[in-house]
CSV table of C-alpha atoms in Angstrom, one decimal:
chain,number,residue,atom,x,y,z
A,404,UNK,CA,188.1,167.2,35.4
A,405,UNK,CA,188.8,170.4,37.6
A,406,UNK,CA,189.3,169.2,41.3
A,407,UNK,CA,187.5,170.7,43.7
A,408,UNK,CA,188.5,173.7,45.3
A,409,UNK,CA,191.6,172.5,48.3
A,410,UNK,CA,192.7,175.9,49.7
A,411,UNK,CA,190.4,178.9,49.9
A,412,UNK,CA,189.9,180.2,53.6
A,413,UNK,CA,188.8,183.5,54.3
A,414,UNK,CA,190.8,186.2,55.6
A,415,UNK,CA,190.4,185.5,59.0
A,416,UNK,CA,191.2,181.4,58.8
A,417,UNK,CA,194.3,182.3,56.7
A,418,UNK,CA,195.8,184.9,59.2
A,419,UNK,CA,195.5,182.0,61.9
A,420,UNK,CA,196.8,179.5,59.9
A,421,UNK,CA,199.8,181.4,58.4
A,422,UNK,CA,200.5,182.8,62.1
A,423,UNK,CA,201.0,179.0,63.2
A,424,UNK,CA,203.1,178.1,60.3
A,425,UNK,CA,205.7,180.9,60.8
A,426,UNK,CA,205.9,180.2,64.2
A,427,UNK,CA,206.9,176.4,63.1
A,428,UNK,CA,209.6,178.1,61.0
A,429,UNK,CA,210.8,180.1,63.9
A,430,UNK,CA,210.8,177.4,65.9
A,431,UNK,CA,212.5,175.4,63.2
A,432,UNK,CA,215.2,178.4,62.4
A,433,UNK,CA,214.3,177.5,59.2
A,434,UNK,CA,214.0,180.4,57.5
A,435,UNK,CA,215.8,181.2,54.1
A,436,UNK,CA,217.3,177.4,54.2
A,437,UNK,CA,216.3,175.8,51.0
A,438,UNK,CA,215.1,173.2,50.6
A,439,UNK,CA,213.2,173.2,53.7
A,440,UNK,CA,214.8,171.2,56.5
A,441,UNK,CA,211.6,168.8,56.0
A,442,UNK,CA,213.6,167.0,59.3
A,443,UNK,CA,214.0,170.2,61.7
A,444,UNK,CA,210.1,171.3,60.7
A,445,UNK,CA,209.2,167.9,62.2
A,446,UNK,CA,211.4,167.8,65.1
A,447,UNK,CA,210.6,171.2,66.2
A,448,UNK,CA,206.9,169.9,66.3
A,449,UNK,CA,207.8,166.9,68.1
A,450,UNK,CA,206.9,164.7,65.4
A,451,UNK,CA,208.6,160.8,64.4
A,452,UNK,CA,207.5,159.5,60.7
A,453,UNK,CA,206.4,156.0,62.1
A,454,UNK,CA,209.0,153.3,61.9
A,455,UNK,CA,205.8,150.8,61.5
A,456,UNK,CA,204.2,152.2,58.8
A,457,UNK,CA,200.1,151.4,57.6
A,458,UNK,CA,201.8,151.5,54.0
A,459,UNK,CA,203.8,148.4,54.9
A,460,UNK,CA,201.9,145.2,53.4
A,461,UNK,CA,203.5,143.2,55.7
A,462,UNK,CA,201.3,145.0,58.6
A,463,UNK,CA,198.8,145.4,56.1
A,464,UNK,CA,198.7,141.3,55.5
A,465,UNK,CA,199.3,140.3,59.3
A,466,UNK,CA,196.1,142.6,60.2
A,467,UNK,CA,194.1,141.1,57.7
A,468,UNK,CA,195.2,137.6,58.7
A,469,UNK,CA,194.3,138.9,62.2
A,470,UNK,CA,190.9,139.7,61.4
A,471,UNK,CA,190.1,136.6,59.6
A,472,UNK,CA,190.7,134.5,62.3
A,473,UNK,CA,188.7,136.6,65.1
A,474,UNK,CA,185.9,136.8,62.6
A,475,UNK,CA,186.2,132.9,62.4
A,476,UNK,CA,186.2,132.6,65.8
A,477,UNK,CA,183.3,134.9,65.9
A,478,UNK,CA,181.6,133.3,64.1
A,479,UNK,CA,181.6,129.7,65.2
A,480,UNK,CA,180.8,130.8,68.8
A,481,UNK,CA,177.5,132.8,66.9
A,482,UNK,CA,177.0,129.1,65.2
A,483,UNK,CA,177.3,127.7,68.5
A,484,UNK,CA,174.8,129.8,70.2
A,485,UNK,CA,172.1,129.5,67.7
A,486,UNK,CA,172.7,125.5,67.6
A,487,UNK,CA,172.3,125.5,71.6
A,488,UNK,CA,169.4,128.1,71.3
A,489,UNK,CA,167.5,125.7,68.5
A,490,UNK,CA,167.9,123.1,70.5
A,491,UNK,CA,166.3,124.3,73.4
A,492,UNK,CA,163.1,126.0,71.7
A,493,UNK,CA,160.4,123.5,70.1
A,494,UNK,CA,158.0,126.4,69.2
A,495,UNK,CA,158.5,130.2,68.3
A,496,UNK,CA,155.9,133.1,68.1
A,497,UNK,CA,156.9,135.7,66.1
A,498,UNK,CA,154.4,139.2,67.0
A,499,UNK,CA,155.9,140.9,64.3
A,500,UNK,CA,154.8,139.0,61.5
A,501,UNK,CA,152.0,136.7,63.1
A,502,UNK,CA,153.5,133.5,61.7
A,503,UNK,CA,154.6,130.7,64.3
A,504,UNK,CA,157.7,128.5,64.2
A,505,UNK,CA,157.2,125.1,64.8
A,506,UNK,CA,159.6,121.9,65.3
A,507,UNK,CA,158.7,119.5,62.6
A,508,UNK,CA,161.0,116.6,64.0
A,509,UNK,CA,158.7,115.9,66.9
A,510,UNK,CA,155.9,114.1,66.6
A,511,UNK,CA,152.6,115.1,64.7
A,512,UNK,CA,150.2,115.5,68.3
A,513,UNK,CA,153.3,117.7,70.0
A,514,UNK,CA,153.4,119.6,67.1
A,515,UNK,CA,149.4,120.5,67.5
A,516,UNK,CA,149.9,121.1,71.3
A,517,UNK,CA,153.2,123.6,70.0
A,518,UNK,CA,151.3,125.3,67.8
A,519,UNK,CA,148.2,125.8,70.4
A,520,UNK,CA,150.8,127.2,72.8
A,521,UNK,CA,152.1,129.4,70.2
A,522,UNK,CA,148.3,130.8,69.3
A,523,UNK,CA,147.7,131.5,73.0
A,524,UNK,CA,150.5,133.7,72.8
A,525,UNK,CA,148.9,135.1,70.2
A,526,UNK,CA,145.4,135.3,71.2
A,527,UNK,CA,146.0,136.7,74.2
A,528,UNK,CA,146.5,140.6,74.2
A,529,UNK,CA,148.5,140.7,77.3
A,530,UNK,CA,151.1,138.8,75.7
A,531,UNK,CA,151.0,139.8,72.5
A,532,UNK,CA,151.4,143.4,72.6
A,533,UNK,CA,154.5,142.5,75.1
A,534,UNK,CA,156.4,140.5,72.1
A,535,UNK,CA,155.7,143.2,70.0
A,536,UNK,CA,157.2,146.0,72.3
A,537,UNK,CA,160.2,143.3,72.7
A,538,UNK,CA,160.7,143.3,69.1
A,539,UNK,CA,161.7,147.2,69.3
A,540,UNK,CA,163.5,147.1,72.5
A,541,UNK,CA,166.4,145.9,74.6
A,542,UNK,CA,163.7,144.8,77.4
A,543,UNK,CA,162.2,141.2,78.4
A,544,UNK,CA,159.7,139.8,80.7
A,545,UNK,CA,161.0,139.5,84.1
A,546,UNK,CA,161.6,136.0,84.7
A,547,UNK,CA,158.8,134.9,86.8
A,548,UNK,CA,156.3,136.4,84.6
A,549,UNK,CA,157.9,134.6,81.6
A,550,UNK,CA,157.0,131.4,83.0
A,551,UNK,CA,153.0,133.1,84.2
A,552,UNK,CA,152.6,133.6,80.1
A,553,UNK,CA,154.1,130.3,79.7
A,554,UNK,CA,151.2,128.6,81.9
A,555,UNK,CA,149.0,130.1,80.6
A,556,UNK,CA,149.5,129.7,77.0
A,557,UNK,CA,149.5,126.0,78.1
A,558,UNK,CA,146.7,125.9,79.9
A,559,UNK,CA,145.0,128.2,76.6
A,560,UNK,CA,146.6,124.9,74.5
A,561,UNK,CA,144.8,122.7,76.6
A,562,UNK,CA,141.4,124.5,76.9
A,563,UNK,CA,141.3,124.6,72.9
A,564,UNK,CA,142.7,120.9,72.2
A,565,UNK,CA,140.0,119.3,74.7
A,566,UNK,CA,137.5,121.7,73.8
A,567,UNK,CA,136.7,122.4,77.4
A,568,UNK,CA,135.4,120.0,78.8
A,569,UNK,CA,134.6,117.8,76.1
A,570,UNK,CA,137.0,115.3,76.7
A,571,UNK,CA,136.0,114.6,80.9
A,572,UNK,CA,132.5,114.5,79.1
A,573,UNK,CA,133.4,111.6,76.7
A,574,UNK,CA,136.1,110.3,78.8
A,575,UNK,CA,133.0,109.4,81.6
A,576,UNK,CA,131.3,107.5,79.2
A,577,UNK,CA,134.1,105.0,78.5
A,578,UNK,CA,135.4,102.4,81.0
A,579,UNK,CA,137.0,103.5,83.7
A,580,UNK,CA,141.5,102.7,83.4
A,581,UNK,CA,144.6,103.5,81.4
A,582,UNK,CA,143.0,102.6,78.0
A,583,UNK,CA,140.5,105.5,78.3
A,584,UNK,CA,143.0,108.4,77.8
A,585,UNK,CA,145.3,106.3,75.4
A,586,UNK,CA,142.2,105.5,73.1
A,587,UNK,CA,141.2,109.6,73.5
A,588,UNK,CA,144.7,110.6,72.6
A,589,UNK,CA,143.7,109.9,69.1
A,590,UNK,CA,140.2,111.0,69.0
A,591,UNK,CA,141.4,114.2,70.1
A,592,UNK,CA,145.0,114.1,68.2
A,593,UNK,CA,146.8,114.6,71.3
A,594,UNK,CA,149.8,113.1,72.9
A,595,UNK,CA,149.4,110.3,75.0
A,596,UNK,CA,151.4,112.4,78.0
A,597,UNK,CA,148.5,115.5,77.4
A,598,UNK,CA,145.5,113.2,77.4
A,599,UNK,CA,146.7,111.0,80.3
A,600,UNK,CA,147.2,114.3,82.6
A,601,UNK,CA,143.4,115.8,81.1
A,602,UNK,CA,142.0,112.9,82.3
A,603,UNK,CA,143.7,112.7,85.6
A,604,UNK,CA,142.9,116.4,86.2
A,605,UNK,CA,139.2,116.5,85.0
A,606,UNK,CA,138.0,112.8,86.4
A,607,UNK,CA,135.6,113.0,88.7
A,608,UNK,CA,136.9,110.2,90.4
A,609,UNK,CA,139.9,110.1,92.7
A,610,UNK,CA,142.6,109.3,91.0
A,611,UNK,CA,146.4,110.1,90.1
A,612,UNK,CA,148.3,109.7,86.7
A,613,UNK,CA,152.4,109.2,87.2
A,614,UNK,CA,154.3,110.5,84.1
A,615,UNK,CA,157.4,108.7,84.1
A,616,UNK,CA,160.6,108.9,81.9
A,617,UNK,CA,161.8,106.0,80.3
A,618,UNK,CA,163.5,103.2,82.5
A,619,UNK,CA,166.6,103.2,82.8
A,620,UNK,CA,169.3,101.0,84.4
A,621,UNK,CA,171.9,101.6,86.4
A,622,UNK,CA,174.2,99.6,87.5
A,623,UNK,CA,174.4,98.1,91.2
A,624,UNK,CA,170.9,99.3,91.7
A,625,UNK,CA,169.1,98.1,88.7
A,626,UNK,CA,165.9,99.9,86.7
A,627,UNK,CA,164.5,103.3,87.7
A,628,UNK,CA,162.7,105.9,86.7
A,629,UNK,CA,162.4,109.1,87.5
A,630,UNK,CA,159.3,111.2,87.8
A,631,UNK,CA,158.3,113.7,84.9
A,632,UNK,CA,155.3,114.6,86.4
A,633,UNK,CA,152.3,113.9,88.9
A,634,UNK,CA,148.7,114.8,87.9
A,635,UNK,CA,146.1,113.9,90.1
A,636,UNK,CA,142.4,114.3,90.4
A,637,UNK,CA,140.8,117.2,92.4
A,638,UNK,CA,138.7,114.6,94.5
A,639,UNK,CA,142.5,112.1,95.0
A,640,UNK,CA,143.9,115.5,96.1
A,641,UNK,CA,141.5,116.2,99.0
A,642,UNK,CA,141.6,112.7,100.2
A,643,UNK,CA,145.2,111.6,99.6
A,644,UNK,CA,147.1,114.5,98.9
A,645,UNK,CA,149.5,115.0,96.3
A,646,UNK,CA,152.5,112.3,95.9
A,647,UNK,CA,156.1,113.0,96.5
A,648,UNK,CA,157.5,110.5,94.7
A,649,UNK,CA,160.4,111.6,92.6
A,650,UNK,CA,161.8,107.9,91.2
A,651,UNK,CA,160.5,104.7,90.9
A,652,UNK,CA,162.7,101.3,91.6
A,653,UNK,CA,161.5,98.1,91.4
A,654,UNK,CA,161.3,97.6,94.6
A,655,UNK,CA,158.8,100.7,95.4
A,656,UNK,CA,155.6,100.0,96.0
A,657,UNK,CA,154.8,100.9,92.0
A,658,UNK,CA,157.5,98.7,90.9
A,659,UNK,CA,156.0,95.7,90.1
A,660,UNK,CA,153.2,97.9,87.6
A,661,UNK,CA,156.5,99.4,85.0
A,662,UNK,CA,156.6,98.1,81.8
A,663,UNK,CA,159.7,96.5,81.5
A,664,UNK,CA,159.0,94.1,78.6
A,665,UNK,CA,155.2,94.7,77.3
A,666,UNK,CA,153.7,97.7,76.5
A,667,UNK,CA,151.3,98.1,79.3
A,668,UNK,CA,150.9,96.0,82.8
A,669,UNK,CA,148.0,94.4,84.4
A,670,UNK,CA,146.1,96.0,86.8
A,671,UNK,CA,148.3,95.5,90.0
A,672,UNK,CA,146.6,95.8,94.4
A,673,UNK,CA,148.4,97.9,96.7
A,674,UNK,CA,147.6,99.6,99.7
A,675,UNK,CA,147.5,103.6,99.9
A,676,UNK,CA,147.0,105.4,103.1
A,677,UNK,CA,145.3,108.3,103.1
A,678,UNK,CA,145.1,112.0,104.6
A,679,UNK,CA,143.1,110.5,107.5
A,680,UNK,CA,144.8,107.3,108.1
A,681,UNK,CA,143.0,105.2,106.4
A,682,UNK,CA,144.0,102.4,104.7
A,683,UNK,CA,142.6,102.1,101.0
A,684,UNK,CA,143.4,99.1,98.5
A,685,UNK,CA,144.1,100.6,95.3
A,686,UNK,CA,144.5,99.7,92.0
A,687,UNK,CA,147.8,100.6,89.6
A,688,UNK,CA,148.4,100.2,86.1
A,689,UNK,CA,151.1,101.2,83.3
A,690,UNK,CA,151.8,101.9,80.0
A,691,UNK,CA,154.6,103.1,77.8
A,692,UNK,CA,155.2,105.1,74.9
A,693,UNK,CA,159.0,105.2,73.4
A,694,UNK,CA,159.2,108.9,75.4
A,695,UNK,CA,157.1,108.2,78.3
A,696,UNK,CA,155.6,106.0,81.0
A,697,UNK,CA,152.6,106.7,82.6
A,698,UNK,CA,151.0,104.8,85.7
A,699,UNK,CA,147.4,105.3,86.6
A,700,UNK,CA,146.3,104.8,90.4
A,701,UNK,CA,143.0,104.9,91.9
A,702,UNK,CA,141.4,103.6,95.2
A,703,UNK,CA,138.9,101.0,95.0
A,704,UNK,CA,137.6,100.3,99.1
A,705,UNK,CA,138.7,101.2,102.5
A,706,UNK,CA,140.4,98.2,104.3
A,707,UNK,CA,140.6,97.1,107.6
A,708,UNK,CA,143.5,97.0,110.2
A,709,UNK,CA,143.9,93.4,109.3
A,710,UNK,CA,144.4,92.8,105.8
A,711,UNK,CA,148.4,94.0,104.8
A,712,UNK,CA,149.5,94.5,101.2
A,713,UNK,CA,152.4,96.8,100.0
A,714,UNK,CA,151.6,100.3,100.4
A,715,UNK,CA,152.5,103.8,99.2
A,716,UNK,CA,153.0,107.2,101.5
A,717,UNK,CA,151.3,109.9,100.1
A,718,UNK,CA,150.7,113.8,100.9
B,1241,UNK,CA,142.6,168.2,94.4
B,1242,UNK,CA,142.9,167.7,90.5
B,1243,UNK,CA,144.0,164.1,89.7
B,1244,UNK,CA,147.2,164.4,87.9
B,1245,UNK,CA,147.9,161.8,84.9
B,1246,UNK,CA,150.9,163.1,83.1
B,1247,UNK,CA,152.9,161.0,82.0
B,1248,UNK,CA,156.2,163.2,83.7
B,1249,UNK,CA,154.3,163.0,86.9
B,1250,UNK,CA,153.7,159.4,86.9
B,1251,UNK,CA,157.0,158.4,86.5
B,1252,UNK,CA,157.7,159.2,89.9
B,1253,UNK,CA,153.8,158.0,91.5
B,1254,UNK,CA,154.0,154.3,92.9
B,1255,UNK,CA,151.8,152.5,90.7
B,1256,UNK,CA,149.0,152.1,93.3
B,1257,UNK,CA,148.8,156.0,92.9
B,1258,UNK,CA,148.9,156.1,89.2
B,1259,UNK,CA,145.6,154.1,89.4
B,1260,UNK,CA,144.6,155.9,92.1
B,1261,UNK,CA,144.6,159.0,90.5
B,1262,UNK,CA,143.5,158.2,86.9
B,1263,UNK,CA,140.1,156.2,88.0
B,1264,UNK,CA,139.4,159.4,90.0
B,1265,UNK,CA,140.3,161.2,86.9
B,1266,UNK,CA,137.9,159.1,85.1
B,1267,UNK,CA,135.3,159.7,88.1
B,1268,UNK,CA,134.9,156.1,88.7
B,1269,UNK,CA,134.3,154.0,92.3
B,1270,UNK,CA,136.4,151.0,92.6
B,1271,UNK,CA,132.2,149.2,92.5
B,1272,UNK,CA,132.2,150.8,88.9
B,1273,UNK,CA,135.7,149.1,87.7
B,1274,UNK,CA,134.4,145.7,89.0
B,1275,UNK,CA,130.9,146.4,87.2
B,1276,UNK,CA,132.5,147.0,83.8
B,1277,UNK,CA,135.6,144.5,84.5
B,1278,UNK,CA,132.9,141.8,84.7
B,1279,UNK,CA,135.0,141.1,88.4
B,1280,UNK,CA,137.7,140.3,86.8
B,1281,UNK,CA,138.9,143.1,89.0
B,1282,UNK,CA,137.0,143.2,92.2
B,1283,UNK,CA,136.4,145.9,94.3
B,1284,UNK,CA,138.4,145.0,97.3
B,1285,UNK,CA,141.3,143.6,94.9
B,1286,UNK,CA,141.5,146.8,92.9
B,1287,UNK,CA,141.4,148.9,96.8
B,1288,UNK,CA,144.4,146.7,97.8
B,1289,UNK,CA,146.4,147.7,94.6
B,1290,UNK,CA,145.2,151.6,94.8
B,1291,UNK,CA,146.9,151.5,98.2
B,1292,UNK,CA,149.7,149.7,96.9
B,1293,UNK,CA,149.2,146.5,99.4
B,1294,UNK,CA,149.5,144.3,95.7
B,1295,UNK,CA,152.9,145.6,94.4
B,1296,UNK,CA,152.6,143.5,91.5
B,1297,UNK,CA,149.1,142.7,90.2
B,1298,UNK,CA,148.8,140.0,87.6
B,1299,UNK,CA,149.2,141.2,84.2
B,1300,UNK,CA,145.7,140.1,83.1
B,1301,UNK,CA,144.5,143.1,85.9
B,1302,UNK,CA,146.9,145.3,84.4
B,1303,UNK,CA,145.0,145.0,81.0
B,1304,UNK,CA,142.0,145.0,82.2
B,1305,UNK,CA,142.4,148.5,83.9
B,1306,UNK,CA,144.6,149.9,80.9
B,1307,UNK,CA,141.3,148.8,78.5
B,1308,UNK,CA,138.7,150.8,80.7
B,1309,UNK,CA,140.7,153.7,81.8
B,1310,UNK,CA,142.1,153.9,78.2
B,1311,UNK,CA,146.0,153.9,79.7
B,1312,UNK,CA,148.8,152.2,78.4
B,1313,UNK,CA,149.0,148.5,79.1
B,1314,UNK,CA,152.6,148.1,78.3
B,1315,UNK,CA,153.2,151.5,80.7
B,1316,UNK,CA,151.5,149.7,83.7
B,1317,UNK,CA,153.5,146.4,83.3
B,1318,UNK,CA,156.8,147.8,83.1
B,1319,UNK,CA,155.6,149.9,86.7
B,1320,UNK,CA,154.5,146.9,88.1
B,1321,UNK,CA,157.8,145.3,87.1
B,1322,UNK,CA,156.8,142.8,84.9
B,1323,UNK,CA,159.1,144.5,82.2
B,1324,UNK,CA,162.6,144.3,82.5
B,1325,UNK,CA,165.7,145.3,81.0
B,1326,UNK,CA,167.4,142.5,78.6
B,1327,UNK,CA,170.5,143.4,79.6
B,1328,UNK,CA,169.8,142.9,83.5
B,1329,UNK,CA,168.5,139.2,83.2
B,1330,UNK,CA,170.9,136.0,84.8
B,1331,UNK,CA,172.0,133.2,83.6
B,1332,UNK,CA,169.4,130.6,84.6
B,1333,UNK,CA,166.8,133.0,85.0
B,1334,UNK,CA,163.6,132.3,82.4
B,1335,UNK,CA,163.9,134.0,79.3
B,1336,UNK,CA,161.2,136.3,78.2
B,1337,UNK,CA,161.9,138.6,75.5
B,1338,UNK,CA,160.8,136.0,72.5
B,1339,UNK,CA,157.7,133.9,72.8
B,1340,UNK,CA,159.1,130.1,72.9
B,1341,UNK,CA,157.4,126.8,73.7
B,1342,UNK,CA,161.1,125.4,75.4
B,1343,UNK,CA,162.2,123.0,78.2
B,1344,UNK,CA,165.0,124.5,79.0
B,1345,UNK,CA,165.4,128.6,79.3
B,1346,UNK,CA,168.1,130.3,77.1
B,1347,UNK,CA,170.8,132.3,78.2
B,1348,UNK,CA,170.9,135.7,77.5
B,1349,UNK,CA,173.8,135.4,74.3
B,1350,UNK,CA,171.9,132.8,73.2
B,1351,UNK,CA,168.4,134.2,73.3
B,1352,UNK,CA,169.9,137.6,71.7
B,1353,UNK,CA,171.3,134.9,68.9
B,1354,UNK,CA,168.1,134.1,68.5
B,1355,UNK,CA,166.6,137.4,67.9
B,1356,UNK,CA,169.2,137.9,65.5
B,1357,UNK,CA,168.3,134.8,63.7
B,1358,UNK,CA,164.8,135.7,63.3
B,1359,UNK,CA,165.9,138.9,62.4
B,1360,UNK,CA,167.8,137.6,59.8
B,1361,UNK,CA,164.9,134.8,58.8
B,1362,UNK,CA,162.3,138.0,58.4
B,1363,UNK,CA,164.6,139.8,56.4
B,1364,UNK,CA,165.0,136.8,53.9
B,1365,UNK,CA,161.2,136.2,53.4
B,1366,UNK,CA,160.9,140.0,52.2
B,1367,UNK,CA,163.2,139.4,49.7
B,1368,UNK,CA,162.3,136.3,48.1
């Protein structure tokens, strides 16, 4: 096969090129010595072979080795980040291809609230068409408006898994306590933690749900647990305000209402004061999941000055 | 004076005068937006933003105008700095460039992980 062509120039390249080499022979005084001092050429042009060569396999095998090893480094700190990053997402809308990623490992009725969360996302143009742009771009939401669209895709998951007010509806019709929400959870396939804080914040009476995490001990000080979440009625808010309660001990005035051993406590008096400094007898009772433990209190009369029980600051 | 909605020029308008200038464009009284809107932007809210007393009106606003004026939504968010660079966002900060149901936010090398993940996840589907 004919190569292709490796040295036609016209005139005018040629004259420049042949003007530069005679002035390396000049500089070389290497005219009419044969063979050409190959060794003056290059010192004249200030020019070393290099003593490490890229032809050497030696280098050739230490860079490879080299490489290997930052590309394994690479890449376990890449498996690292998308272990940490799973780990931290339960549900993932993807604009591009209108499909939803959901975490199958938790259970079945945080796995319908997920995937309402994900639709809202969806559903709702002002965040959709964001994700989308994302998808193309080196931008994000700026961080406070990340967690607007977060609130509101979970307050679009909890319109559509209560069906407005659907469940306050039914949830009036049923006895007043704990039970109500925890038999509703199923009706309405949601979690026990969703349909205790629906029926906190849509009962017409006053009342507060605390969301607790599991007990825990500690040593010294005995069992605790700390506050997840407080959710309380519109009509408990004007009149008591909203708790500030951040753990609960034993000894606190919800203490005696924690599961420790059975699944749910008897209804249990204690005194709560409220935004105008009166004294209310109220009534608090628990319940525990394996992930949660929630504690429902409500008032039940006004006292007077005279009778004392345990009491809880509020507001 | 003739209302000037270029997109050159409003680069450099606040975004109070963008809308400003495109309603008059569109020869619409602020009673008019909060007609079509349904009030979901009211007249005295929509003044307040004209005269950029509301630097950073909720995005649901934001679409709401960009629907009636026929403007770009995305345009009008990333004015009223709801839009951010990737590169810009802090450790701790929330994350917002994928749409995630998580607890905890992700940093930025592991949220970019993540994109590439999904990249790579998309990429797979098309070829099986």
């Amino acid at each position: 096969m004919i190569r292709p062509d490796d040295c036609s120039l016209s005139a005018e390249d040629l004259r420049v090129i042949e003007r530069r080499a005679r002035d390396i022979l000049n500089r070389a005084s290497a005219w009419d010595r044969l063979p050409t001092p190959i060794d003056d050429i290059l010192a004249a042009a200030n020019l070393k072979v290099a003593s490490h060569s890229i032809f050497d396999p030696k280098s050739i095998m230490a860079f490879v080795e080299e490489k290997t090893a930052i590309a394994a480094r690479a890449l376990k700190s890449a498996g690292l980040r998308i272990k940490s990053a799973i780990s931290k997402v339960l549900g993932l809308y993807d604009a591009d291809e209108y499909v939803i990623h959901i975490d199958d490992t938790v259970t079945t009725s945080k796995q319908t609230f997920l995937k309402l969360h994900e639709t809202g996302h969806h559903e709702l143009p002002t965040h959709r068409k964001l994700f989308r742009l994302f998808q193309d771009c080196e931008k994000t939401l700026a961080p406070e408006t990340a967690d607007q669209f977060d609130r509101e895709a979970n307050n679009f998951a909890r319109f559509v898994l209560f069906q407005d007010n659907t469940f306050a509806q039914l949830a009036a019709d049923c006895p007043f306590g704990i039970k109500t929400p925890i038999n509703l959870s199923k009706k309405f396939g949601a979690s026990v933690y969703a349909s205790a804080r629906e029926y906190a914040r849509t009962n017409q009476r006053a009342c507060v749900v605390f969301v607790l995490e599991p007990i825990e001990y500690v040593q010294g000080s005995g069992a605790k647990a700390d506050v997840r979440r407080i959710e309380a009625s519109p009509t408990f808010i004007i009149q008591f305000g909203i708790p500030t309660e951040t753990v609960i001990t034993l000894d606190h005035a919800l203490g005696p209402v924690l599961p420790m051993y059975s699944k749910m406590t008897k209804p249990h008096s204690l005194s709560v004061v409220d935004l105008n400094g009166t004294n209310h007898e109220c009534l608090a009772e628990g319940f525990k999941t394996p992930y949660n433990i929630f504690i429902l209190l409500y008032p039940v009369r006004p006292l007077t000055g005279t009778i004392i029980i345990p009491g809880l600051t509020t507001g | 004076m003739a209302a000037d909605t270029t997109e050159k020029n409003a680069v450099k308008l606040t975004l109070g005068q963008y809308l400003s200038s495109i309603r008059r464009d569109r020869k619409m009284t602020l009673r008019q937006v909060e007609q079509i809107t349904n009030k979901d932007v009211s007249n005295a809210y929509l003044s307040q933003i004209e005269n950029d007393k509301i630097k950073q009106p909720s995005p649901n606003v934001l679409y709401a105008l960009a629907e009636i004026y026929k403007i770009d939504y995305e345009k009008l968010m990333e004015m009223a700095g709801h839009i951010a660079p990737a590169k810009g966002r802090l450790e701790g900060q929330r994350h917002g460039r994928l749409a995630t149901f998580a607890e905890h936010s992700l940093t930025p090398e592991e949220e970019a992980e993540l994109v590439d993940y999904l990249n790579w996840i998309r990429s797979r589907k098309t070829q099986t």
